[in-house]
Structures are given as C-alpha cells and as structure tokens.
C-alpha cells in the first residue's frame, strides 16, 4: 500500500532576518495549499527551544512523516533539525531544508514581493522533494586500531610517540636510513637555546625502544589502498616488500632546504646557507670576522612566491650565536622584511640588535651583490650603496616541498597547494585533517614550521587520528552514492577514476563487472552520479527522481 505522505512545513521568521524582508504569513498560508502538506506553522525562531518543540509535537500529534523547514542555511542548522526529528521518532533523513534567508531575504532585501515569490518557489520545490525522501540509516564501519606515520623527522616521531603512548600500534616509515629529518642538521634551537642533537638523540631512542612502534627506516611506500579504518599499505624496505593494515595515516614527510645554486656566488665554502652554517657550528668549524647574511634567497620571487616563515628567525638565532661566541665579529643581516612573529621571537630580534647585529633593508629590484671580500648593498634610507666587508656570506633560503609529495598525494588522493606542500582540509576548521577522512598532516609537509610549531601540529594530528582509533567504529552520515540500477552499470570504471575519495571500486559479480560503493569513504559529493552516462548511480538523498520532481514543481507551479 502506498505510504500516506504527511508533510509539516515550518516557516521561520528568523526574527526580522527573514520576516523583515519577506511576507512570512503569506508563505505559511501558501504552504498549506501544497500537495501532501497537512500542517504548517510560522515560527519566530524555528531553531529556538520553542520552535524545536513545535516541530517535535507536530511530528507526534499530526503524525507527520516528512518535515520541511524554510529558514536559514543547512550548513549551520540542518544537523539540529535532523536531530530534533530523530528525537521525535522520525527518521532524520525524512527532513528537507529550504534556505529562504540566504537565498531570498538577504539577497532580495529591497525586493519584498520578488523575494517572497522566490521563497514560495523554493518551498514548493522542497515539499515536492520531501515527498520522495526515503529513510536512511547511519553507516558504521570498524576501525583497525593501528596507525601509519609517514616521515621520521621530529613531527613524525612526535606523532608516533603520542599514538604509541595511547596504546595503539604505529608503523613509522622513514625513507632514509636515519631518523631525524632536518633536525639532524641543526645546532641550537631558538628561543630556548636547546641543543638540537641532544633533543634528537632522546627522541630517536624513545621511538626506537617503544614496544608499540614498528620503526621502518630505508623504507618507501609502494601502495596504499582503502579508506578510514581500513587502509592496506605495502612498503618496501631495502627492496623487501611487506603489507600491513592500519586505520589512520599521518603524513609527516617534512620538506627540503632550497640549495641556491647559481645565486649570490654560492659555493658552500665562503658563501653558504643557514643550514651549512649550522653544520659549521656543530662541527666547531665556524671561523669568520665579518659575516653578512642575505635573506629571502630564492623565496618571495616569481618562481617561489611564498615566504618560508622560519628563515628570518634562523638568521636572527644564528647571528646571536655568533655574537655570543665573539662580540667582535661583525654581523650584518640584509633583509626585505623581518618575520619575527610572537613575543619570544620579537624579544630575540631586539636582543640581536642589542648585541650589535646590524640590519639593512634591501629592495628586491636592487639585490645585494656578493664580491670577493665585500657585499655591496643599496641602502635606500641613505640613498647610496654600501660596501660591507665579508669573509663569510650566509644565504637564508626557503624550505621547499619534498620531491615525494606528488606521488604520495596521488596514492592517498589528498591535495597539494600551488607550492606542492600538502593542503589541509580547511585552514580554520580542519587545519590538521585532509578532506579525505582518516588522513592527517603535520610539520613541514604542510608548510615551513618552527620546531615548536611542528611538535604542536604533530601532537594535534595524533589527537585527531586518535578519535577514530579510540571509537573503534566510524559512524558516517548516510548521504552517499548508491548503485541504483545495477543492470545499467557497464563496469567501465569512469566513476571510479573520478571519485575524489576512492569510494568506488569495480568488482566482479554474477552479472559481470559492476561498480561497488564503499559507503564509509563516500562523501556524497555527486561526482560519480553526475558522470555516469548510464545513470546507474544516484546520491540517496538527491536522487534523479527527487531532483526532477523539484524541477517539475518549479516549472509547473504546483
Ligand atoms: Fe561506468 Fe556508470 Fe558503471 Fe561507473 S556506474 S562503472 S560510470 S557505467
Ligand atoms: Fe565518490 Fe561518488 Fe561518493 Fe563523490 S558521491 S565521494 S564521487 S562515490
């Protein structure tokens, strides 16, 4: 027997946000005339306790089996309304939201009649779609309580330790034969003046001896298949392959130091990088009376537009080390802008000045010129060129993205930014996550970071990764792709190739090659359904039928 559809429509005034610009009483009156609508209510604020209770009571008393709320943005309020439907005993996915605030009252503030007419159209379309909604159940999938951390620098080691200390087994993969990444090159760490090699040694020892960490050095990632909770990883250690499964993955692959070949007479001896200088300090080979540092070498230019953020502080820190070793050594820093963000960095900057470090601003258009025993620089305040004596020139060069980033981003289907660093899911809301669930990032893999930032990010990524591991079961919103017409599917794999989240696979069935949806990995983005030329796939709450019905309601006005 066909279901008796009973739709309740709630028109929200949003205070004066909607009612100040649209004729809400007439929208409520109009809603009563729409097919299957048995109950209508205009609320001052539908999302208030009173409004929510009115929805819940109407579901029970009027036996509503579909709810439409005409109000604000589903992005902010849909979860609340769905939950309220659920609390009143209605499947939360028998709910439809119509945005008459952002799409009508806000954009048509000066056009009350036209805005109200548009809201009428949208409500009619929402009601038409609601009649075809089907109940959906949350999708659950078990999580393999193990983690893969890619990269054995300070970020990777910190993440691995944090997860291992919580009792999860961690595979820590490092492609080189030694742990430590860029930290291996450093001398002292600002602002606390910590010995980098002591810190590194302690961390390597802790990681190496932790019973929950499988340390895989000289190891490359060959393949990663799967989705949150179930990743199948194949790695190769000195040519020997091994497979293991994990539930989550942290990318901590770090970055590389830009080598300024061909710039400012760089030769690695008299003209060196800040990283070379750190090695001189470590090996006690530093010897110079007149040091000139040049900032932004190979950065903030046409080829590399970004600021590497940490080079100014490295230069300031190293200038202080030189001055503290020998106050007579002259140190000049030629800069374009100084990035000394935060109170501690600003204090170090001021301290360096007190120690006698001289700062000269140069113009990108008139860069310094490195000569045999001097550096020529145009001082734009004095309006003339200066010749600064030098017996050591130190170039501050940026960190650049690792060469494996592209391959890894393809393996995991995660995005890179324009500079080939890994790109977070959202700069504010998901700074340590990717859009793909179950994959997290930290440290220089994301963007040049100080040691403190890298450690904070690593702990944050480990916390994020711990959430699915601790839950043991992933619950995903059931707005996903479904194979609506199996017979129509030709198993061509077009949708599989285009799915940004690896949520589809081709499987062999009794009817031949067919696509299979992995619901827990699917984000319901709709790429597959709109691509399939056979119309075999549908998004379950935006089916072709529902969308067609919305369009029909719009065109026919009924
Ligand atoms: Fe090809 Fe469509 Fe089947 Fe995907 S669902 S394999 S695009 S026929
Ligand atoms: Fe992939 Fe389709 Fe799901 Fe989008 S809707 S994530 S393309 S399966």
Coordinates of C-alpha atoms and ligand atoms in Angstrom, one line a residue:
X1 CA 0.0 0.0 0.0
X2 CA 1.3 3.4 -1.0
X3 CA 2.6 5.4 2.0
X4 CA 0.3 8.2 3.1
X5 CA 2.6 11.2 2.9
X6 CA 2.0 13.8 5.7
X7 CA 4.3 16.8 5.4
X8 CA 4.7 19.5 8.0
X9 CA 6.1 22.9 6.9
X10 CA 7.7 25.3 9.4
X11 CA 8.3 28.8 8.1
X12 CA 10.9 30.7 10.2
X13 CA 10.8 34.5 10.6
X14 CA 14.4 34.4 11.9
X15 CA 13.4 37.4 14.0
X16 CA 13.4 40.2 11.4
X17 CA 16.2 38.5 9.3
X18 CA 13.5 36.8 7.1
X19 CA 10.2 38.4 8.3
X20 CA 11.7 41.9 7.9
X21 CA 12.0 41.4 4.1
X22 CA 9.6 38.6 3.1
X23 CA 5.9 38.2 3.7
X24 CA 6.2 35.2 6.0
X25 CA 2.4 34.9 6.9
X26 CA 1.6 34.6 3.2
X27 CA 4.4 32.0 2.8
X28 CA 2.8 29.9 5.6
X29 CA -0.6 30.3 4.0
X30 CA 0.7 29.3 0.6
X31 CA 2.4 26.2 2.1
X32 CA -1.0 24.9 3.3
X33 CA -2.1 24.6 -0.4
X34 CA 0.8 22.4 -1.4
X35 CA 0.4 18.7 -2.1
X36 CA 0.8 16.3 0.9
X37 CA 1.1 19.3 3.4
X38 CA -1.1 18.6 6.5
X39 CA 0.5 21.0 8.9
X40 CA 2.0 24.5 8.7
X41 CA 3.5 26.7 11.4
X42 CA 5.2 30.1 11.2
X43 CA 7.8 30.4 14.0
X44 CA 9.7 33.5 15.3
X45 CA 12.8 31.3 15.6
X46 CA 12.4 27.7 14.4
X47 CA 15.7 26.8 15.9
X48 CA 14.8 28.1 19.4
X49 CA 13.6 25.6 22.1
X50 CA 10.0 26.7 21.4
X51 CA 10.4 26.2 17.7
X52 CA 12.1 22.8 18.1
X53 CA 9.3 21.7 20.5
X54 CA 6.7 22.8 18.0
X55 CA 8.3 20.5 15.3
X56 CA 8.5 17.6 17.8
X57 CA 5.0 18.0 18.9
X58 CA 3.6 18.3 15.4
X59 CA 5.5 15.1 14.4
X60 CA 3.8 13.2 17.2
X61 CA 0.3 14.9 17.2
X62 CA -0.1 15.4 13.5
X63 CA 1.6 12.1 12.6
X64 CA 4.0 13.9 10.3
X65 CA 6.2 11.6 8.3
X66 CA 8.1 14.4 6.4
X67 CA 9.3 17.7 7.8
X68 CA 10.3 20.8 5.7
X69 CA 11.8 23.8 7.5
X70 CA 12.0 27.0 5.4
X71 CA 14.7 29.1 7.2
X72 CA 18.4 29.6 7.1
X73 CA 21.5 27.7 5.9
X74 CA 21.5 23.9 6.1
X75 CA 25.3 24.2 6.7
X76 CA 24.6 25.6 10.2
X77 CA 21.2 24.3 11.2
X78 CA 20.4 21.1 9.3
X79 CA 22.0 18.9 11.9
X80 CA 19.9 20.4 14.7
X81 CA 16.7 20.0 12.8
X82 CA 17.5 16.4 11.7
X83 CA 18.4 15.5 15.3
X84 CA 15.1 17.0 16.5
X85 CA 13.2 14.9 14.0
X86 CA 15.1 11.9 15.3
X87 CA 14.2 12.7 18.9
X88 CA 10.5 12.8 18.0
X89 CA 10.7 9.4 16.4
X90 CA 11.0 10.4 12.7
X91 CA 13.9 9.2 10.6
X92 CA 16.2 12.2 10.4
X93 CA 16.6 11.8 6.7
X94 CA 12.9 12.4 6.1
X95 CA 13.7 16.1 6.7
X96 CA 14.2 18.8 4.0
X97 CA 15.5 22.3 4.5
X98 CA 14.8 25.3 2.3
X99 CA 17.1 28.3 2.6
X100 CA 14.8 31.3 2.3
X101 CA 17.1 33.6 4.3
X102 CA 20.4 33.5 2.4
X103 CA 18.7 32.8 -0.9
X104 CA 15.8 35.2 -0.5
X105 CA 15.6 37.7 2.3
X106 CA 19.3 38.5 2.4
X107 CA 19.8 38.8 -1.4
X108 CA 16.5 40.5 -2.2
X109 CA 16.2 42.9 0.7
X110 CA 14.9 45.7 -1.5
X111 CA 12.5 43.4 -3.4
X112 CA 9.9 42.2 -0.9
X113 CA 7.5 40.9 -3.5
X114 CA 10.0 39.2 -5.8
X115 CA 11.9 37.8 -2.8
X116 CA 8.6 36.4 -1.4
X117 CA 7.7 34.9 -4.7
X118 CA 11.1 33.2 -4.9
X119 CA 10.7 31.8 -1.4
X120 CA 7.3 30.4 -2.5
X121 CA 9.0 28.6 -5.4
X122 CA 11.7 27.2 -3.1
X123 CA 9.2 25.9 -0.5
X124 CA 7.1 24.3 -3.3
X125 CA 10.2 22.6 -4.6
X126 CA 11.3 21.5 -1.1
X127 CA 7.9 20.0 -0.4
X128 CA 7.9 18.2 -3.8
X129 CA 11.3 16.6 -2.9
X130 CA 10.3 15.8 0.7
X131 CA 7.5 13.6 -0.6
X132 CA 10.1 11.3 -2.3
X133 CA 12.6 11.2 0.6
X134 CA 13.4 7.7 2.0
X135 CA 14.6 6.8 5.5
X136 CA 18.4 6.3 5.8
X137 CA 20.4 4.7 8.5
X138 CA 23.9 5.8 9.7
X139 CA 26.7 3.9 8.1
X140 CA 29.1 2.2 10.5
X141 CA 32.5 0.6 9.9
X142 CA 35.0 -0.9 12.2
X143 CA 38.4 0.8 12.6
X144 CA 41.7 -1.1 12.5
X145 CA 43.3 0.3 15.7
X146 CA 46.7 0.8 14.1
X147 CA 48.4 3.9 12.6
X148 CA 50.9 4.6 9.8
X149 CA 53.1 7.7 10.2
X150 CA 55.0 8.6 7.1
X151 CA 58.2 10.5 7.9
X152 CA 60.8 10.1 10.6
X153 CA 61.5 13.7 11.4
X154 CA 60.6 15.4 14.6
X155 CA 56.9 15.7 13.5
X156 CA 56.6 12.0 12.6
X157 CA 58.4 10.8 15.7
X158 CA 56.3 13.1 17.9
X159 CA 53.0 11.8 16.4
X160 CA 54.2 8.2 16.6
X161 CA 55.1 8.6 20.2
X162 CA 51.8 10.2 21.1
X163 CA 49.8 7.4 19.4
X164 CA 52.0 4.7 20.8
X165 CA 51.7 6.1 24.3
X166 CA 48.0 5.8 24.0
X167 CA 48.4 2.1 23.3
X168 CA 48.0 2.0 19.5
X169 CA 50.4 0.1 17.3
X170 CA 52.2 2.5 15.0
X171 CA 54.2 1.8 11.8
X172 CA 56.7 4.7 11.5
X173 CA 58.1 4.8 8.0
X174 CA 61.2 6.8 7.0
X175 CA 62.7 6.6 3.6
X176 CA 66.3 7.4 4.6
X177 CA 68.4 5.2 6.8
X178 CA 68.4 7.6 9.7
X179 CA 65.7 9.2 11.7
X180 CA 65.5 12.9 12.4
X181 CA 64.9 14.7 9.1
X182 CA 66.0 18.3 9.0
X183 CA 66.7 18.3 12.8
X184 CA 69.9 16.3 12.1
X185 CA 71.4 19.4 10.5
X186 CA 70.6 21.9 13.3
X187 CA 72.8 23.2 16.1
X188 CA 70.8 25.1 18.7
X189 CA 67.0 25.6 18.8
X190 CA 65.5 29.0 19.5
X191 CA 64.1 30.5 21.6
X192 CA 65.1 28.2 24.4
X193 CA 68.6 27.5 23.1
X194 CA 68.1 23.8 23.3
X195 CA 70.8 21.5 21.8
X196 CA 69.2 20.1 18.7
X197 CA 71.3 16.9 18.6
X198 CA 70.6 16.1 22.3
X199 CA 66.9 16.5 21.7
X200 CA 67.1 14.4 18.6
X201 CA 69.0 11.6 20.3
X202 CA 66.5 11.4 23.1
X203 CA 63.6 11.2 20.7
X204 CA 65.2 8.6 18.5
X205 CA 65.9 6.5 21.5
X206 CA 62.4 6.8 22.7
X207 CA 60.9 5.9 19.4
X208 CA 63.3 3.0 18.8
X209 CA 62.6 1.4 22.1
X210 CA 58.8 1.9 22.2
X211 CA 57.1 -1.5 22.2
X212 CA 54.2 -0.1 20.2
X213 CA 56.3 1.4 17.4
X214 CA 57.5 -0.6 14.4
X215 CA 60.3 1.5 13.1
X216 CA 60.9 1.0 9.3
X217 CA 63.8 3.0 8.1
X218 CA 65.2 2.8 4.5
X219 CA 61.5 2.2 3.6
X220 CA 59.4 3.5 0.8
X221 CA 55.6 3.4 0.4
X222 CA 54.7 1.4 -2.6
X223 CA 50.9 1.4 -2.4
X224 CA 48.0 2.4 -0.1
X225 CA 44.5 1.2 -0.8
X226 CA 41.4 1.7 1.3
X227 CA 39.6 4.2 3.4
X228 CA 39.3 5.4 7.0
X229 CA 39.5 2.5 9.3
X230 CA 40.8 0.1 6.7
X231 CA 44.0 1.0 4.8
X232 CA 46.1 -1.7 3.2
X233 CA 49.7 -0.5 3.0
X234 CA 52.5 -2.0 1.0
X235 CA 56.0 -0.8 1.8
X236 CA 59.4 -1.8 0.6
X237 CA 62.5 -2.0 3.0
X238 CA 65.8 -2.3 1.1
X239 CA 63.8 -3.9 -1.7
X240 CA 61.9 -6.4 0.5
X241 CA 58.1 -5.8 0.4
X242 CA 55.7 -6.2 3.3
X243 CA 52.0 -5.5 3.7
X244 CA 50.1 -4.4 6.8
X245 CA 46.8 -2.8 7.6
X246 CA 46.1 0.4 9.5
X247 CA 43.1 2.5 10.4
X248 CA 44.6 6.0 10.1
X249 CA 47.5 7.7 8.4
X250 CA 49.6 10.7 9.4
X251 CA 51.7 12.5 6.7
X252 CA 54.8 14.0 8.3
X253 CA 57.1 13.9 5.4
X254 CA 58.8 17.2 6.1
X255 CA 60.4 19.5 3.5
X256 CA 63.7 20.1 1.8
X257 CA 66.1 23.0 2.1
X258 CA 66.4 25.0 -1.2
X259 CA 70.0 24.9 -2.5
X260 CA 70.8 28.3 -4.0
X261 CA 72.9 27.0 -6.9
X262 CA 74.0 29.9 -9.1
X263 CA 72.8 32.6 -6.7
X264 CA 75.0 35.2 -4.9
X265 CA 78.1 33.2 -5.8
X266 CA 77.0 30.3 -3.6
X267 CA 79.9 27.8 -3.3
X268 CA 79.2 26.0 0.1
X269 CA 82.5 27.4 1.5
X270 CA 82.7 31.2 1.6
X271 CA 79.1 31.6 0.5
X272 CA 76.9 29.1 2.4
X273 CA 73.3 28.6 3.5
X274 CA 72.0 28.9 7.1
X275 CA 71.9 25.1 7.2
X276 CA 75.6 24.9 6.2
X277 CA 76.3 27.4 9.0
X278 CA 74.5 25.2 11.5
X279 CA 76.9 22.4 10.4
X280 CA 79.9 24.7 10.9
X281 CA 78.6 25.4 14.5
X282 CA 78.0 21.7 15.2
X283 CA 81.4 20.7 13.9
X284 CA 83.1 23.7 15.5
X285 CA 84.4 24.9 12.1
X286 CA 82.9 28.3 12.3
X287 CA 85.6 31.0 11.8
X288 CA 84.8 34.4 10.4
X289 CA 85.3 38.1 11.4
X290 CA 82.8 39.7 9.1
X291 CA 79.5 37.8 8.4
X292 CA 76.9 39.0 6.0
X293 CA 73.5 37.2 5.9
X294 CA 71.2 37.7 3.0
X295 CA 67.5 37.0 3.5
X296 CA 64.8 35.7 1.0
X297 CA 67.3 34.0 -1.3
X298 CA 65.2 32.0 -3.7
X299 CA 62.0 33.0 -1.9
X300 CA 59.2 35.5 -2.5
X301 CA 60.1 35.7 -6.1
X302 CA 58.4 34.8 -9.4
X303 CA 59.4 31.1 -9.1
X304 CA 58.7 30.7 -5.4
X305 CA 56.2 33.3 -4.3
X306 CA 55.7 32.2 -0.7
X307 CA 57.5 33.3 2.4
X308 CA 59.2 30.4 4.2
X309 CA 58.4 32.0 7.6
X310 CA 61.3 30.4 9.5
X311 CA 64.4 31.8 7.8
X312 CA 64.3 35.2 9.5
X313 CA 64.3 33.6 12.9
X314 CA 67.0 31.1 11.9
X315 CA 69.2 34.1 10.8
X316 CA 68.5 36.0 14.0
X317 CA 69.2 33.0 16.1
X318 CA 72.5 32.2 14.3
X319 CA 73.5 35.9 14.4
X320 CA 73.1 35.8 18.2
X321 CA 75.1 32.5 18.4
X322 CA 78.0 34.3 16.5
X323 CA 77.8 37.4 18.6
X324 CA 77.7 35.4 21.9
X325 CA 80.7 33.4 20.8
X326 CA 82.7 36.6 19.8
X327 CA 81.1 40.0 20.3
X328 CA 83.8 41.5 18.0
X329 CA 82.6 39.5 14.9
X330 CA 80.6 41.9 12.7
X331 CA 77.2 40.5 11.6
X332 CA 75.0 42.2 9.1
X333 CA 71.6 40.9 8.0
X334 CA 70.3 42.2 4.7
X335 CA 66.6 41.7 4.6
X336 CA 63.5 42.6 2.6
X337 CA 61.1 42.2 5.6
X338 CA 61.6 40.6 9.0
X339 CA 59.3 37.9 10.2
X340 CA 59.7 37.8 14.0
X341 CA 56.2 37.0 15.0
X342 CA 55.2 36.4 18.6
X343 CA 56.7 37.9 21.7
X344 CA 59.6 35.5 22.1
X345 CA 60.7 36.0 18.5
X346 CA 60.4 39.7 18.8
X347 CA 62.5 39.6 22.0
X348 CA 65.2 37.6 20.2
X349 CA 65.1 40.2 17.4
X350 CA 65.6 43.0 19.8
X351 CA 68.3 41.1 21.7
X352 CA 70.2 40.6 18.5
X353 CA 70.2 44.3 17.9
X354 CA 71.5 44.9 21.4
X355 CA 74.3 42.5 20.7
X356 CA 75.3 44.7 17.7
X357 CA 73.8 42.8 14.8
X358 CA 73.1 45.3 12.0
X359 CA 70.0 45.1 9.9
X360 CA 69.9 46.7 6.4
X361 CA 66.7 46.6 4.3
X362 CA 67.3 45.9 0.6
X363 CA 65.0 46.2 -2.3
X364 CA 64.1 43.1 -4.4
X365 CA 64.7 45.2 -7.5
X366 CA 68.3 46.1 -6.3
X367 CA 69.5 42.9 -4.6
X368 CA 72.9 42.8 -2.8
X369 CA 75.9 41.9 -4.9
X370 CA 78.4 39.4 -3.4
X371 CA 82.0 40.5 -4.3
X372 CA 85.4 38.9 -3.4
X373 CA 85.7 40.4 0.1
X374 CA 82.6 42.5 0.4
X375 CA 78.9 42.7 -0.2
X376 CA 77.5 45.7 -2.0
X377 CA 74.0 46.8 -1.0
X378 CA 72.0 49.8 -1.8
X379 CA 70.8 51.4 1.4
X380 CA 67.5 53.0 0.5
X381 CA 67.3 55.3 3.5
X382 CA 70.8 56.7 3.0
X383 CA 70.2 56.7 -0.8
X384 CA 73.6 55.2 -1.6
X385 CA 75.5 52.0 -2.0
X386 CA 77.4 50.5 1.0
X387 CA 80.2 48.0 0.8
X388 CA 80.2 45.7 3.7
X389 CA 83.4 43.7 4.3
X390 CA 82.8 40.0 4.4
X391 CA 84.8 36.8 4.9
X392 CA 81.6 34.7 5.1
X393 CA 78.2 35.2 3.4
X394 CA 75.3 33.2 4.7
X395 CA 72.2 32.9 2.5
X396 CA 68.8 32.3 4.1
X397 CA 67.0 30.0 1.7
X398 CA 63.4 28.7 2.0
X399 CA 62.1 25.2 2.7
X400 CA 60.6 23.7 -0.4
X401 CA 58.2 20.8 -0.8
X402 CA 59.6 17.3 -0.7
X403 CA 60.0 15.5 -4.0
X404 CA 57.7 12.6 -3.0
X405 CA 54.7 14.9 -2.2
X406 CA 53.2 14.5 -5.6
X407 CA 53.4 10.7 -5.7
X408 CA 52.1 10.4 -2.1
X409 CA 49.2 12.9 -2.8
X410 CA 48.1 10.6 -5.7
X411 CA 48.4 7.5 -3.6
X412 CA 46.2 8.9 -0.9
X413 CA 44.1 11.2 -3.1
X414 CA 44.9 14.2 -1.0
X415 CA 45.6 17.7 -2.3
X416 CA 48.7 19.8 -2.6
X417 CA 48.8 23.6 -2.7
X418 CA 50.4 25.6 -5.5
X419 CA 53.8 25.1 -4.0
X420 CA 53.4 21.4 -3.7
X421 CA 53.0 21.3 0.1
X422 CA 50.1 19.2 1.4
X423 CA 46.9 21.2 1.7
X424 CA 44.8 20.9 4.8
X425 CA 41.0 20.3 4.6
X426 CA 40.1 23.7 5.9
X427 CA 42.5 26.4 7.1
X428 CA 40.5 27.1 10.3
X429 CA 38.1 24.2 10.7
X430 CA 40.4 21.3 9.7
X431 CA 44.0 22.5 9.9
X432 CA 45.4 19.1 10.6
X433 CA 43.0 16.9 8.5
X434 CA 42.6 16.4 4.9
X435 CA 39.2 16.4 3.1
X436 CA 39.7 12.6 3.0
X437 CA 38.8 11.1 6.4
X438 CA 41.4 9.2 8.2
X439 CA 44.4 11.1 6.8
X440 CA 46.1 13.8 8.8
X441 CA 49.2 16.1 8.4
X442 CA 51.7 18.0 10.4
X443 CA 55.0 19.8 10.3
X444 CA 56.9 20.9 7.2
X445 CA 54.9 18.6 4.9
X446 CA 52.2 21.2 5.3
X447 CA 54.3 24.4 5.3
X448 CA 57.5 25.6 6.8
X449 CA 57.2 25.4 10.6
X450 CA 59.4 26.1 13.6
X451 CA 60.3 23.1 15.7
X452 CA 57.7 24.2 18.3
X453 CA 55.0 24.5 15.7
X454 CA 56.0 21.1 14.2
X455 CA 55.7 19.5 17.6
X456 CA 52.4 21.1 18.4
X457 CA 51.0 20.1 15.0
X458 CA 52.3 16.6 15.4
X459 CA 50.5 16.3 18.8
X460 CA 47.4 17.8 17.2
X461 CA 47.5 15.3 14.3
X462 CA 47.9 12.4 16.7
X463 CA 44.9 13.7 18.7
X464 CA 42.8 13.9 15.6
X465 CA 43.9 10.4 14.5
X466 CA 43.2 9.0 18.0
X467 CA 39.5 9.9 17.6
X468 CA 38.5 7.1 15.2
X469 CA 41.1 4.8 16.8
X470 CA 39.5 5.3 20.2
X471 CA 36.0 5.0 19.0
X472 CA 36.8 1.7 17.2
X473 CA 33.8 2.3 14.9
X474 CA 33.3 5.1 12.4
X475 CA 29.8 6.4 12.0
X476 CA 29.3 8.3 8.8
X477 CA 26.3 10.4 7.7
X478 CA 24.3 8.3 5.2
X479 CA 24.3 10.8 2.4
X480 CA 26.1 8.6 -0.1
X481 CA 26.2 7.3 -3.6
X482 CA 24.2 4.1 -4.3
X483 CA 24.2 1.8 -7.3
X484 CA 20.5 2.4 -8.1
X485 CA 20.5 0.5 -11.3
X486 CA 22.9 -2.4 -11.3
X487 CA 21.9 -3.7 -14.7
X488 CA 22.7 -0.3 -16.2
X489 CA 26.3 -0.3 -14.9
X490 CA 28.8 -1.4 -17.6
X491 CA 31.7 -1.6 -15.2
X492 CA 33.6 1.0 -17.3
X493 CA 35.3 2.5 -14.2
X494 CA 34.8 6.1 -15.3
X495 CA 33.2 7.0 -11.9
X496 CA 36.0 5.1 -10.1
X497 CA 38.6 7.1 -11.8
X498 CA 36.9 10.4 -11.0
X499 CA 35.8 9.8 -7.4
X500 CA 38.0 12.2 -5.3
X501 CA 37.7 10.0 -2.2
X502 CA 38.5 6.5 -3.5
X503 CA 35.0 5.5 -2.5
X504 CA 34.3 3.3 -5.5
X505 CA 35.7 0.1 -6.9
X506 CA 34.9 -2.3 -9.7
X507 CA 34.1 -5.8 -8.6
X508 CA 33.3 -9.0 -10.5
X509 CA 29.7 -10.1 -9.9
X510 CA 27.3 -12.7 -11.3
X511 CA 26.2 -10.0 -13.7
X512 CA 29.8 -9.2 -14.7
X513 CA 32.0 -6.1 -13.8
X514 CA 30.0 -3.7 -11.7
X515 CA 30.8 -0.7 -9.6
X516 CA 30.7 -1.0 -5.8
X517 CA 30.3 1.9 -3.4
X518 CA 32.3 2.0 -0.2
X519 CA 29.8 4.0 1.8
X520 CA 32.1 4.8 4.7
X521 CA 34.5 6.5 2.3
X522 CA 31.8 8.3 0.3
X523 CA 31.2 12.0 0.9
X524 CA 28.1 12.2 -1.3
X525 CA 29.8 14.8 -3.5
X526 CA 27.8 13.6 -6.5
X527 CA 30.7 13.5 -9.0
X528 CA 30.0 9.8 -9.8
X529 CA 26.2 10.2 -10.2
X530 CA 26.6 13.2 -12.5
X531 CA 29.3 11.5 -14.5
X532 CA 27.7 8.1 -15.1
X533 CA 26.3 8.2 -18.7
X534 CA 24.2 5.1 -17.8
X535 CA 22.5 6.8 -14.8
X536 CA 23.4 3.8 -12.8
X537 CA 24.4 5.7 -9.7
X538 CA 22.3 8.1 -7.5
X539 CA 23.0 10.1 -4.4
X540 CA 20.5 8.7 -1.9
X541 CA 19.1 12.0 -0.7
X542 CA 19.5 13.7 -4.1
X543 CA 18.2 11.1 -6.4
X544 CA 17.4 11.8 -10.0
X545 CA 13.7 11.4 -9.2
X546 CA 13.8 13.9 -6.4
X547 CA 15.7 16.5 -8.4
X548 CA 13.4 16.0 -11.4
X549 CA 10.4 16.4 -9.1
X550 CA 11.8 19.7 -7.7
X551 CA 12.3 21.0 -11.2
X552 CA 8.8 19.9 -12.2
X553 CA 7.4 21.7 -9.2
X554 CA 9.2 24.8 -10.1
X555 CA 8.2 24.8 -13.8
X556 CA 4.5 23.8 -13.3
X557 CA 4.0 25.9 -10.2
X558 CA 2.2 23.1 -8.4
Ligands
LIG1 FE1 30.7 3.2 -15.7 FE2 28.4 4.3 -14.7 FE3 29.1 1.8 -14.0 FE4 30.6 3.8 -13.1 S1 28.4 3.3 -12.6 S2 31.3 1.9 -13.9 S3 30.5 5.2 -14.8 S4 28.6 2.5 -16.1
LIG2 FE1 32.9 9.3 -4.7 FE2 30.5 9.4 -5.8 FE3 30.8 9.3 -3.2 FE4 31.5 11.5 -4.5 S1 29.4 10.7 -4.3 S2 32.6 10.5 -2.9 S3 32.3 10.6 -6.4 S4 31.4 7.7 -4.6

